[in-house]
CSV table of C-alpha atoms and ligand atoms in Angstrom, one decimal:
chain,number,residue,atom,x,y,z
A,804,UNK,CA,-3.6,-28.6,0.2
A,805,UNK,CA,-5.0,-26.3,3.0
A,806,UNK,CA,-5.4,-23.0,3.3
A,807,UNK,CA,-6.1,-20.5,6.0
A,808,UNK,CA,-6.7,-17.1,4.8
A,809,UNK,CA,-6.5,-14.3,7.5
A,810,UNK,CA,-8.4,-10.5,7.4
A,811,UNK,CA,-10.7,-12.2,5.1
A,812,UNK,CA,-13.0,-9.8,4.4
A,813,UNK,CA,-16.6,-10.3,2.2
A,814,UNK,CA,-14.8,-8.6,-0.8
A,815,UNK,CA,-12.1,-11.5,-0.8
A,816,UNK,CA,-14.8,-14.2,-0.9
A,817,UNK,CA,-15.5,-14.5,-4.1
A,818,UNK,CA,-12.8,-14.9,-6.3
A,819,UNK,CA,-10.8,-16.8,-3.7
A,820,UNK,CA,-13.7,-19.0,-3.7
A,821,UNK,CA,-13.9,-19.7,-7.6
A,822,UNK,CA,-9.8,-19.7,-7.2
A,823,UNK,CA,-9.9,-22.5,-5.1
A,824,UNK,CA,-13.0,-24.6,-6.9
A,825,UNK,CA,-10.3,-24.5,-9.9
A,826,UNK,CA,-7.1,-25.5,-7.9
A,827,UNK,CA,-8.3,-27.7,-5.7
A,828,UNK,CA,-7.1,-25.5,-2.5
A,829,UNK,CA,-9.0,-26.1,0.7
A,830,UNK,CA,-9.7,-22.5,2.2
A,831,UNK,CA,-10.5,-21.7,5.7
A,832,UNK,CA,-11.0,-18.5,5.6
A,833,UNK,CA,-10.5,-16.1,9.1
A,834,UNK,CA,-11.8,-12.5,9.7
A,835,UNK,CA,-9.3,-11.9,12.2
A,836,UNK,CA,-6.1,-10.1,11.3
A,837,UNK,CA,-2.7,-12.7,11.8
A,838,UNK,CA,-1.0,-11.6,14.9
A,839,UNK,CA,0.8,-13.8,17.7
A,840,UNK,CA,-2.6,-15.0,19.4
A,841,UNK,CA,-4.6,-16.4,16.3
A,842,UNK,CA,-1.5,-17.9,15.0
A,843,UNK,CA,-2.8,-21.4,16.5
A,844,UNK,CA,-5.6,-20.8,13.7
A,845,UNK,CA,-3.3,-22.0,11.6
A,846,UNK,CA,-2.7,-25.3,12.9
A,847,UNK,CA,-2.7,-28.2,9.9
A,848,UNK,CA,-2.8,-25.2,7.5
A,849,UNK,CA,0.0,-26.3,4.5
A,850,UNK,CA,-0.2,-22.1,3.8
A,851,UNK,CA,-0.9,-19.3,5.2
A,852,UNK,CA,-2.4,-16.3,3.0
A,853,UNK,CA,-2.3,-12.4,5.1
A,854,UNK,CA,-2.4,-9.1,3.6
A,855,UNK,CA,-1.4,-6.0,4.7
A,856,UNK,CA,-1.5,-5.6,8.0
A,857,UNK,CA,-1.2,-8.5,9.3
A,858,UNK,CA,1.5,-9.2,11.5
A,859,UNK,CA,3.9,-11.7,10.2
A,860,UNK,CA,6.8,-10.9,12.9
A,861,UNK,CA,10.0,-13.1,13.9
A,862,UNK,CA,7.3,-14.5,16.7
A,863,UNK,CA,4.4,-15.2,14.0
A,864,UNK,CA,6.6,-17.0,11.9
A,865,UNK,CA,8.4,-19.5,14.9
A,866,UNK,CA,4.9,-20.3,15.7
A,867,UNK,CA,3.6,-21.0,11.9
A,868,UNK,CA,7.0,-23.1,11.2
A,869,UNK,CA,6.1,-25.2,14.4
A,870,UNK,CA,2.5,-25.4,13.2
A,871,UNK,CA,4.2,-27.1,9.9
A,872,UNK,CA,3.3,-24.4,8.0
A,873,UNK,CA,5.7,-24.1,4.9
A,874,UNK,CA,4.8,-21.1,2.8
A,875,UNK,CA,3.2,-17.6,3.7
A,876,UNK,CA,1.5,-16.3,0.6
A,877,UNK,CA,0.7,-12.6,0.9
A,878,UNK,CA,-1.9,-11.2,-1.3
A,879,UNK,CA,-0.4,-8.2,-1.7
A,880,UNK,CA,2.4,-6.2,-3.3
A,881,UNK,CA,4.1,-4.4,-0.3
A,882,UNK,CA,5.6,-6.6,2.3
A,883,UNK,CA,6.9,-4.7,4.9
A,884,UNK,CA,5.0,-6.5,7.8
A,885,UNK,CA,6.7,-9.9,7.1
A,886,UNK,CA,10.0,-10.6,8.5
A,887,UNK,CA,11.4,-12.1,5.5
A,888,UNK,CA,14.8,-12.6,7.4
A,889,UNK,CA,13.4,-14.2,10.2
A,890,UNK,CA,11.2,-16.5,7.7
A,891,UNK,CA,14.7,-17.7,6.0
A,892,UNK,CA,15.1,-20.8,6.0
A,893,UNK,CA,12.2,-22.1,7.6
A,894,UNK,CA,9.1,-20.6,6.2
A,895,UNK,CA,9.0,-19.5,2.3
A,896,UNK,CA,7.2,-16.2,1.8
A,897,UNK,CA,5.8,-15.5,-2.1
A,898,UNK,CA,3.6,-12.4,-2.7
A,899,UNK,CA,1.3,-10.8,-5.7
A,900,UNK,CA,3.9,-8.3,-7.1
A,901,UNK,CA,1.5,-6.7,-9.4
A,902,UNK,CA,-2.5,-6.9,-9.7
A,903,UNK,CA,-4.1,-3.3,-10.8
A,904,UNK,CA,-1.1,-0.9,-10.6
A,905,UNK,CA,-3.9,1.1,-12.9
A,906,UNK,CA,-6.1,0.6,-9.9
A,907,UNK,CA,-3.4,2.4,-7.2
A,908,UNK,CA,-2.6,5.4,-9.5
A,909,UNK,CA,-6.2,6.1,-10.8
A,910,UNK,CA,-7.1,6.4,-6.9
A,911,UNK,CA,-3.9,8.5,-6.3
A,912,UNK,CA,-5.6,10.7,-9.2
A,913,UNK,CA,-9.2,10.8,-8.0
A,914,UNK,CA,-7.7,11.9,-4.3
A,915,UNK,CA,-6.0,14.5,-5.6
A,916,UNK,CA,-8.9,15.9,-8.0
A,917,UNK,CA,-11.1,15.8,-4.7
A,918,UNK,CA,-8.9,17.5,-2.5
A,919,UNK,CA,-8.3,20.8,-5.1
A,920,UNK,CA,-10.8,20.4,-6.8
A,921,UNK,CA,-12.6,20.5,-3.0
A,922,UNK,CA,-15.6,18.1,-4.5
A,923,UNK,CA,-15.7,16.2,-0.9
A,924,UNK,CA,-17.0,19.6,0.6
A,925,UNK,CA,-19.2,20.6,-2.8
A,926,UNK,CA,-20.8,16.7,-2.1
A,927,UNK,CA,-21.8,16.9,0.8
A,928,UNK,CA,-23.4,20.6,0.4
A,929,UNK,CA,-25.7,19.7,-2.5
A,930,UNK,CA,-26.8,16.9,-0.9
A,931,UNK,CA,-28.2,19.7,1.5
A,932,UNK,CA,-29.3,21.8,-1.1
A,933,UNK,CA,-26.3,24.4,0.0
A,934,UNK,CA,-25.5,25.8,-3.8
A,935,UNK,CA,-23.0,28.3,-2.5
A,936,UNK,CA,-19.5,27.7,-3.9
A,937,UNK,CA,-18.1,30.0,-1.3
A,938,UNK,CA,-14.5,28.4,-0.3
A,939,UNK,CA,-14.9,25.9,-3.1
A,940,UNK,CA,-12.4,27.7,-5.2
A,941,UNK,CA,-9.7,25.1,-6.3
A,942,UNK,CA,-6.4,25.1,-8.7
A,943,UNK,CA,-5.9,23.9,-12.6
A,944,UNK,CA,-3.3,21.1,-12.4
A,945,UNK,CA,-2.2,22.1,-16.2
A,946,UNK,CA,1.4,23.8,-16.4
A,947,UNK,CA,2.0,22.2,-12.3
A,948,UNK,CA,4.6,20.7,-10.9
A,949,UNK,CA,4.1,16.6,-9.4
A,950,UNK,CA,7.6,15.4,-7.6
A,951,UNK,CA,6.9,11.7,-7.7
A,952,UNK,CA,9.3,9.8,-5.8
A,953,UNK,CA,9.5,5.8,-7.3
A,954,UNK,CA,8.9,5.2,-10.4
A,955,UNK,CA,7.9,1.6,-10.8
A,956,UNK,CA,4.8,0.1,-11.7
A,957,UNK,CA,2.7,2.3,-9.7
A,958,UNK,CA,4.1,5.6,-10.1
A,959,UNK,CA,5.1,5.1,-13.8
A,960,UNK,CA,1.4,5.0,-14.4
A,961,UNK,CA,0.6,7.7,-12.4
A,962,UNK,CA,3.0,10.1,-14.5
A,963,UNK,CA,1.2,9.2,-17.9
A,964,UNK,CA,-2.0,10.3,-15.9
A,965,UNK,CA,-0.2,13.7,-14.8
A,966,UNK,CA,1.5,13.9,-18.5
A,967,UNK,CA,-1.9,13.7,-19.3
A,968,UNK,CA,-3.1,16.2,-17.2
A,969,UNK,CA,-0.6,18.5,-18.9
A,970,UNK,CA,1.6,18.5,-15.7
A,971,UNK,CA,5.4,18.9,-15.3
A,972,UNK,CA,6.7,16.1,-13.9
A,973,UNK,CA,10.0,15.4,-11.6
A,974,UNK,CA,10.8,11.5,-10.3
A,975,UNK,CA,13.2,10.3,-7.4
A,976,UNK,CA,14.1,7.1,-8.1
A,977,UNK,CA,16.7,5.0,-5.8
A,978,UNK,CA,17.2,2.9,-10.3
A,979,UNK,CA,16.2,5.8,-12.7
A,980,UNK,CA,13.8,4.7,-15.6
A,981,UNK,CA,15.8,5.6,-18.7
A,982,UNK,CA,13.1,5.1,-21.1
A,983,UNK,CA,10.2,6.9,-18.9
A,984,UNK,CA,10.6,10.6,-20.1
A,985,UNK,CA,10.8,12.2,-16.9
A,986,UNK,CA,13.5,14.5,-15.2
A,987,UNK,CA,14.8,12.6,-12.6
A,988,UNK,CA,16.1,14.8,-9.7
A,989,UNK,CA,17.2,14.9,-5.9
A,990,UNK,CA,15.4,14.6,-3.1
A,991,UNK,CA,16.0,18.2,-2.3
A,992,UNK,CA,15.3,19.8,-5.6
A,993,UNK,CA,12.0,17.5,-5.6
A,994,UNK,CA,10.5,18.6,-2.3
A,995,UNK,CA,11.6,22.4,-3.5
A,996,UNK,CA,10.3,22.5,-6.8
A,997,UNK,CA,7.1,20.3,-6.4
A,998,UNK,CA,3.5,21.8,-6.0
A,999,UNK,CA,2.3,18.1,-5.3
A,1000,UNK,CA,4.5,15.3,-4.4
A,1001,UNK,CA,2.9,11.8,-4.4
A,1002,UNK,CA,4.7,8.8,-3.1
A,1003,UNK,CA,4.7,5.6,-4.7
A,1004,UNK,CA,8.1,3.9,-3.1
A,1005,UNK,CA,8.0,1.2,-0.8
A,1006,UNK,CA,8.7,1.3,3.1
A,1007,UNK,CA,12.1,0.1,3.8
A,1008,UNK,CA,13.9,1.6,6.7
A,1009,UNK,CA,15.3,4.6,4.3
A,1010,UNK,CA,12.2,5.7,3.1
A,1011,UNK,CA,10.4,5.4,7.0
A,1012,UNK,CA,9.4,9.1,7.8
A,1013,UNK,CA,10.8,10.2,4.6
A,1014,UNK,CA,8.1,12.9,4.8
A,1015,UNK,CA,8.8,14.5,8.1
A,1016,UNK,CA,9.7,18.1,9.9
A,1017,UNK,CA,13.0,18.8,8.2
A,1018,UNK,CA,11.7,17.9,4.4
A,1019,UNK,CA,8.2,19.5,4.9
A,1020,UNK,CA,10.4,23.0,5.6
A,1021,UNK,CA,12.1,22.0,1.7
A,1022,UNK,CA,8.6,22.3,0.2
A,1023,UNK,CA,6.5,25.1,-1.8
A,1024,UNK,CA,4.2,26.6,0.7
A,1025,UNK,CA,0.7,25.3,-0.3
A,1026,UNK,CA,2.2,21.5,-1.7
A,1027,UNK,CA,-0.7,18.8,-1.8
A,1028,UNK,CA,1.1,15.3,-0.8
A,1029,UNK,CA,-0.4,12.4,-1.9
A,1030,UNK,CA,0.2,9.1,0.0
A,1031,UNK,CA,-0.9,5.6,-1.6
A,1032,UNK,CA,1.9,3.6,-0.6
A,1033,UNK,CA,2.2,3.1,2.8
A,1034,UNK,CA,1.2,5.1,5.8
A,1035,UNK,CA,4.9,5.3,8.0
A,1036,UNK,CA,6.5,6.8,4.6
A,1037,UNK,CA,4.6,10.2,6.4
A,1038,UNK,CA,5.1,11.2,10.2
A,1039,UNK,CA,1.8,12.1,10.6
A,1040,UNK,CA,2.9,14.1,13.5
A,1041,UNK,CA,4.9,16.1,11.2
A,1042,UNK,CA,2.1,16.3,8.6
A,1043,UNK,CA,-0.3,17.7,11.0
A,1044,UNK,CA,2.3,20.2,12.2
A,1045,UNK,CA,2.4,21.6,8.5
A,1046,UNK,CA,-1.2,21.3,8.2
A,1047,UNK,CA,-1.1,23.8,11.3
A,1048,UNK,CA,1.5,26.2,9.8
A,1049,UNK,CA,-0.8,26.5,6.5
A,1050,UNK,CA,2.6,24.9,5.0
A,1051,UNK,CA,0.8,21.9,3.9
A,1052,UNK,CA,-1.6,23.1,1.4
A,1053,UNK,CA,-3.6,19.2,1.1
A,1054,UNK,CA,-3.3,15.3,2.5
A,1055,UNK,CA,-4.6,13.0,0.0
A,1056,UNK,CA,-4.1,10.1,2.4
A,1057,UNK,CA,-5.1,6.2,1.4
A,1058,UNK,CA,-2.8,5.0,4.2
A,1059,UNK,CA,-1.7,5.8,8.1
A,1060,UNK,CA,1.1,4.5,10.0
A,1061,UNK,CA,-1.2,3.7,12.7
A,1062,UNK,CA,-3.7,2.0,10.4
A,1063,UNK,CA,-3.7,-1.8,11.6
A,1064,UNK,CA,-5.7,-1.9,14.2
A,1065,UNK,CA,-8.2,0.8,12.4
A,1066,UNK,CA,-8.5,0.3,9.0
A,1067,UNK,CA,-10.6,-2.0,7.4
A,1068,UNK,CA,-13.6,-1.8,10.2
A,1069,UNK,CA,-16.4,0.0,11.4
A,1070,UNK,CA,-15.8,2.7,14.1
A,1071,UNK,CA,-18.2,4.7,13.4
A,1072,UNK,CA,-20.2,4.2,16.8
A,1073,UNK,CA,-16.9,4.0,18.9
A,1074,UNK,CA,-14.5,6.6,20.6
A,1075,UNK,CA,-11.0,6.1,18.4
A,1076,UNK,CA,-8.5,6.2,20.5
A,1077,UNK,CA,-6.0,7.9,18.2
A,1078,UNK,CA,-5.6,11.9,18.3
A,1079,UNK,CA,-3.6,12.4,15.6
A,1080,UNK,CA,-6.0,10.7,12.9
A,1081,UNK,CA,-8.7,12.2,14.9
A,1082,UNK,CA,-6.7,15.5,14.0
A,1083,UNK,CA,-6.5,15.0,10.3
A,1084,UNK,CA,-9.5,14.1,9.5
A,1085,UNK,CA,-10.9,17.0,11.0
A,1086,UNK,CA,-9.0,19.3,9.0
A,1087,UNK,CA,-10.7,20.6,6.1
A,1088,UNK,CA,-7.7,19.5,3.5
A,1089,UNK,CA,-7.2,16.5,4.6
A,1090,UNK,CA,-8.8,13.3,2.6
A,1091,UNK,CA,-8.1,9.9,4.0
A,1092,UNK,CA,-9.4,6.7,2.6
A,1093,UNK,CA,-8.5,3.5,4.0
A,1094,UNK,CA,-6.3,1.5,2.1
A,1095,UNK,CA,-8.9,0.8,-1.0
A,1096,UNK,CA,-6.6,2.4,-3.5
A,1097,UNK,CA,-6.2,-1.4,-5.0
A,1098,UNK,CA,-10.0,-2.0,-4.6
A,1099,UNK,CA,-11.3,-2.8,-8.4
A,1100,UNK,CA,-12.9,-5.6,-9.6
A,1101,UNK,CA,-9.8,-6.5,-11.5
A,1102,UNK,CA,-7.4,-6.2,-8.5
A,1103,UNK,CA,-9.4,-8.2,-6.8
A,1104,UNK,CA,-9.4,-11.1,-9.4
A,1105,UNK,CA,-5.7,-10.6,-10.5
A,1106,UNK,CA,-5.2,-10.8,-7.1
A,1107,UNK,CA,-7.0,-14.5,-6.0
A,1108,UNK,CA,-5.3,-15.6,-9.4
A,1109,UNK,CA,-2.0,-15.0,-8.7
A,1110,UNK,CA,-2.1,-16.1,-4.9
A,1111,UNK,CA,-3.8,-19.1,-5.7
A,1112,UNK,CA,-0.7,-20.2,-8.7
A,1113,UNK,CA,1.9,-19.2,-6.5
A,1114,UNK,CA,0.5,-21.3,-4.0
A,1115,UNK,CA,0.4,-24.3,-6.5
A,1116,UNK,CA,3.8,-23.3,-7.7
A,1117,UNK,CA,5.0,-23.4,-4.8
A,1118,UNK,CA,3.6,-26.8,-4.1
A,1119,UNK,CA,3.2,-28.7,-7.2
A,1120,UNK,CA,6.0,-27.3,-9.1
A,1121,UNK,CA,8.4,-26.9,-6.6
A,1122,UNK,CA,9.0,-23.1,-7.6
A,1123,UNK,CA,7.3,-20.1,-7.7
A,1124,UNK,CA,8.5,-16.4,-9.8
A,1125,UNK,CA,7.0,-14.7,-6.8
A,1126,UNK,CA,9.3,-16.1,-4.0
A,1127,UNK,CA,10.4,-13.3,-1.9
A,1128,UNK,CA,13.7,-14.7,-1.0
A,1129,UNK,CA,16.3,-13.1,1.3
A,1130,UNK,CA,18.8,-15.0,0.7
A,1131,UNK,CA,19.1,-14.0,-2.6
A,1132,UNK,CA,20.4,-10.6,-1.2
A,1133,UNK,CA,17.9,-9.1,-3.5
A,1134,UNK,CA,14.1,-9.4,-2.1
A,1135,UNK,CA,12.1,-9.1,-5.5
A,1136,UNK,CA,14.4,-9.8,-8.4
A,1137,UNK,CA,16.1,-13.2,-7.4
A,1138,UNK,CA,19.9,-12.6,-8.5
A,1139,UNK,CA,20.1,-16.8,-9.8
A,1140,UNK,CA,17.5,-18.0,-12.4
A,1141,UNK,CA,14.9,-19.7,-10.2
A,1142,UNK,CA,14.8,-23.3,-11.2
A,1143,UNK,CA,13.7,-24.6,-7.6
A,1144,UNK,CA,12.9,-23.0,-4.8
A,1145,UNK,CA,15.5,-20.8,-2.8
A,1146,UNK,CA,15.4,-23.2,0.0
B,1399,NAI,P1,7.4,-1.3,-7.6
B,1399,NAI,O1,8.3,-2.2,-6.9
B,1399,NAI,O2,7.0,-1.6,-9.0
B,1399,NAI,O3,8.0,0.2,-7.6
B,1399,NAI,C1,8.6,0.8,-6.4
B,1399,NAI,C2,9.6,1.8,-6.9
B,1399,NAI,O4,10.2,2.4,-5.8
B,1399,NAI,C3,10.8,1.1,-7.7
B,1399,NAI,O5,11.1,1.8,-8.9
B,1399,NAI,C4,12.0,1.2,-6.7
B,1399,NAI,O6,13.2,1.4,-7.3
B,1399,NAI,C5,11.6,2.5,-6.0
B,1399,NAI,N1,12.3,2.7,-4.7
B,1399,NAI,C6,12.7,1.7,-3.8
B,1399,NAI,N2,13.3,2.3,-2.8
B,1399,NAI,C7,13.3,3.6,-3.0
B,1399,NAI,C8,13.7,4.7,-2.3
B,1399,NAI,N3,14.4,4.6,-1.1
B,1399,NAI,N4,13.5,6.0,-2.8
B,1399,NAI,C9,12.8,6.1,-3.9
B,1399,NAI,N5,12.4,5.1,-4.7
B,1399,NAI,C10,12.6,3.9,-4.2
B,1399,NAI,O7,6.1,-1.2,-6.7
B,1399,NAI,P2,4.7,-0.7,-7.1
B,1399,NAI,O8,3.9,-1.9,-7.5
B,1399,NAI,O9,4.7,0.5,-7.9
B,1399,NAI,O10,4.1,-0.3,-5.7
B,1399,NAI,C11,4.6,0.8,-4.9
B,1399,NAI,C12,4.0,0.8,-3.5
B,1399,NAI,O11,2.6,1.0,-3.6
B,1399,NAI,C13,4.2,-0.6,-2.8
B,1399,NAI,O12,5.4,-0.7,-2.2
B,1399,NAI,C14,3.1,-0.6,-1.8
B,1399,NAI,O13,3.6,-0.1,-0.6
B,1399,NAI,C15,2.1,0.4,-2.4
B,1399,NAI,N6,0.8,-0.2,-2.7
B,1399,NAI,C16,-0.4,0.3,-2.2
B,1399,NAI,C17,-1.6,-0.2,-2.4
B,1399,NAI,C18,-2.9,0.4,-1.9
B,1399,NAI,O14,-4.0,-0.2,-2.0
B,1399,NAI,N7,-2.8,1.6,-1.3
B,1399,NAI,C19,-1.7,-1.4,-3.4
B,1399,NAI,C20,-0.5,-1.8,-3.9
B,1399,NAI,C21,0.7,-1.3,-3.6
């Protein structure tokens, strides 16, 4: 069975490698990102395994299905850049629905602690023996308000860390939790009545934006937004502007819409192009990280496990748990038992 693993980065190497050694998998493995132009990389490959920005569009997938490839794995939980309708069908798409949610919501955490507890600035001053602690002045997160909006695996964890923090907590939810012991509320009251809002929901065309001009004006003046999910849930235009208007008190950012052609390489001796991340990061408040909120080393290995059975699910058994099947009407919990695959 062959393999060709695209983004590959020096982190993946390992694990995949052992993975494989175990399995029986023959890895090729790509640095270059998936899109329309290195799909011919593919060619002979039985899978395909992308993460998350690759592109896996209508145009990447009629090209892998002429190649003869039969299953995109993604190594990842999010799949918003595959277009699982246009894969129906012809190419079956399985993902890694969980590998370290702890990993995502501890990160959430440790941005937000930075940002008000301003230890980026406080860093890099004692490291020039500047021992002033003028502007450094931060706020106790006891007896606060977080609005987090999904409660699944991710932000479920991250409300036992707030709980634990002694923080109030309100949830959005589209499927409430009964058993999580939080106050579910609207989107409205949420934005209104939160003093940091973090977003753990996934991108789907009602939640693109969902942080933008007319829900930024809902919120407390001085609200510290946290964003680990995925960057186009915030219109970074938007966030800037109330960043600007001292509306926006803190961006705790591990992802940007823009992020696919950014994230994940080295810039630093190059001109980036784009203004508005050029923008935010200069502003004092703002804390952006780039996409390593799942980087642990047991992400990492959950991850290269699970890939590597769903591949050999897929393939050997005919089946896999972590299909992502369309047809089914209902992405990530298959309505019908799986006994085969849906296809
Ligand atoms: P999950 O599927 O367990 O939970 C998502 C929750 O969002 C569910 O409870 C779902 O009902 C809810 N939801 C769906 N649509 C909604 C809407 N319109 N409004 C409000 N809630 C809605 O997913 P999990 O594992 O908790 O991951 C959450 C997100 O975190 C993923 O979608 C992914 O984008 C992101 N992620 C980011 C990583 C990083 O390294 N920064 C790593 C892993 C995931």
């Amino acid at each position: 069975m062959n393999l060709a693993l695209f983004d590959a980065k020096p982190y993946d190497l390992p694990a995949f490698k052992e993975q494989a050694a175990k399995s029986g998998i023959e890895i090729k493995f790509y640095e270059t990102k998936l899109t329309v132009d290195t799909a011919e990389l593919a060619k002979g490959a039985d899978a395909v395994c992308v993460f998350v920005n690759d592109t896996v569009n209508k145009e990447v997938i009629d090209k892998l299905y002429e190649y003869g490839v039969k299953l995109i794995a993604l190594r990842c939980a999010g799949y918003n850049n595959v277009d699982v309708k246009s894969a129906y069908k012809k190419i079956h798409v399985v993902r890694v629905p969980a590998y370290s949610p702890y990993a995502v919501a501890e990160h959430a955490m440790a941005l937000l602690l930075t940002s008000i507890r301003r230890i980026h600035k406080a860093y890099n001053r004692t490291r020039e023996f500047n021992f002033s602690l003028s502007g450094l002045t931060g706020f106790d997160l006891h007896g606060k308000t977080v609005g987090v909006i999904g409660t699944g695996r991710i932000g479920s964890i991250f409300i036992d860390i707030c709980k634990g923090f002694g923080m109030n907590v309100l949830a959005f939810d589209q499927y409430p939790k009964a058993d999580l012991g939080v106050k579910y509320v609207d989107l409205p009251e949420l934005f209104e009545k939160s003093d940091v809002i973090s977003l753990h929901c996934p991108l789907t065309s009602e939640t693109t934006h969902l942080i933008n001009d007319d829900n930024i004006a809902k919120m407390k003046k001085g609200v510290i937004i946290v964003n680990t999910s995925r960057g186009a849930l915030i219109d970074a235009d938007a966030l800037l502007r109330g960043i600007k208007d001292r509306k926006i008190g803190g961006a705790c950012l591990d992802v940007y819409e823009e992020e696919s052609n950014i994230f994940f390489k080295d810039f630093s001796g190059h001109i980036v192009n784009d203004d508005t991340l050029a923008r935010l990061i200069s502003m004092p408040n703002v804390i952006l990280t780039s996409h390593q909120a799942f980087l642990t080393e047991e992400a990492l290995k959950n991850i290269a496990e699970t890939t590597v059975k769903n591949i050999v699910d897929f393939f050997k058994e005919g089946r896999c748990d972590n299909e992502l099947c369309y047809h089914c009407g209902n992405l990530e919990n298959c309505m019908k038992v799986r006994k085969e695959k849906c296809f």
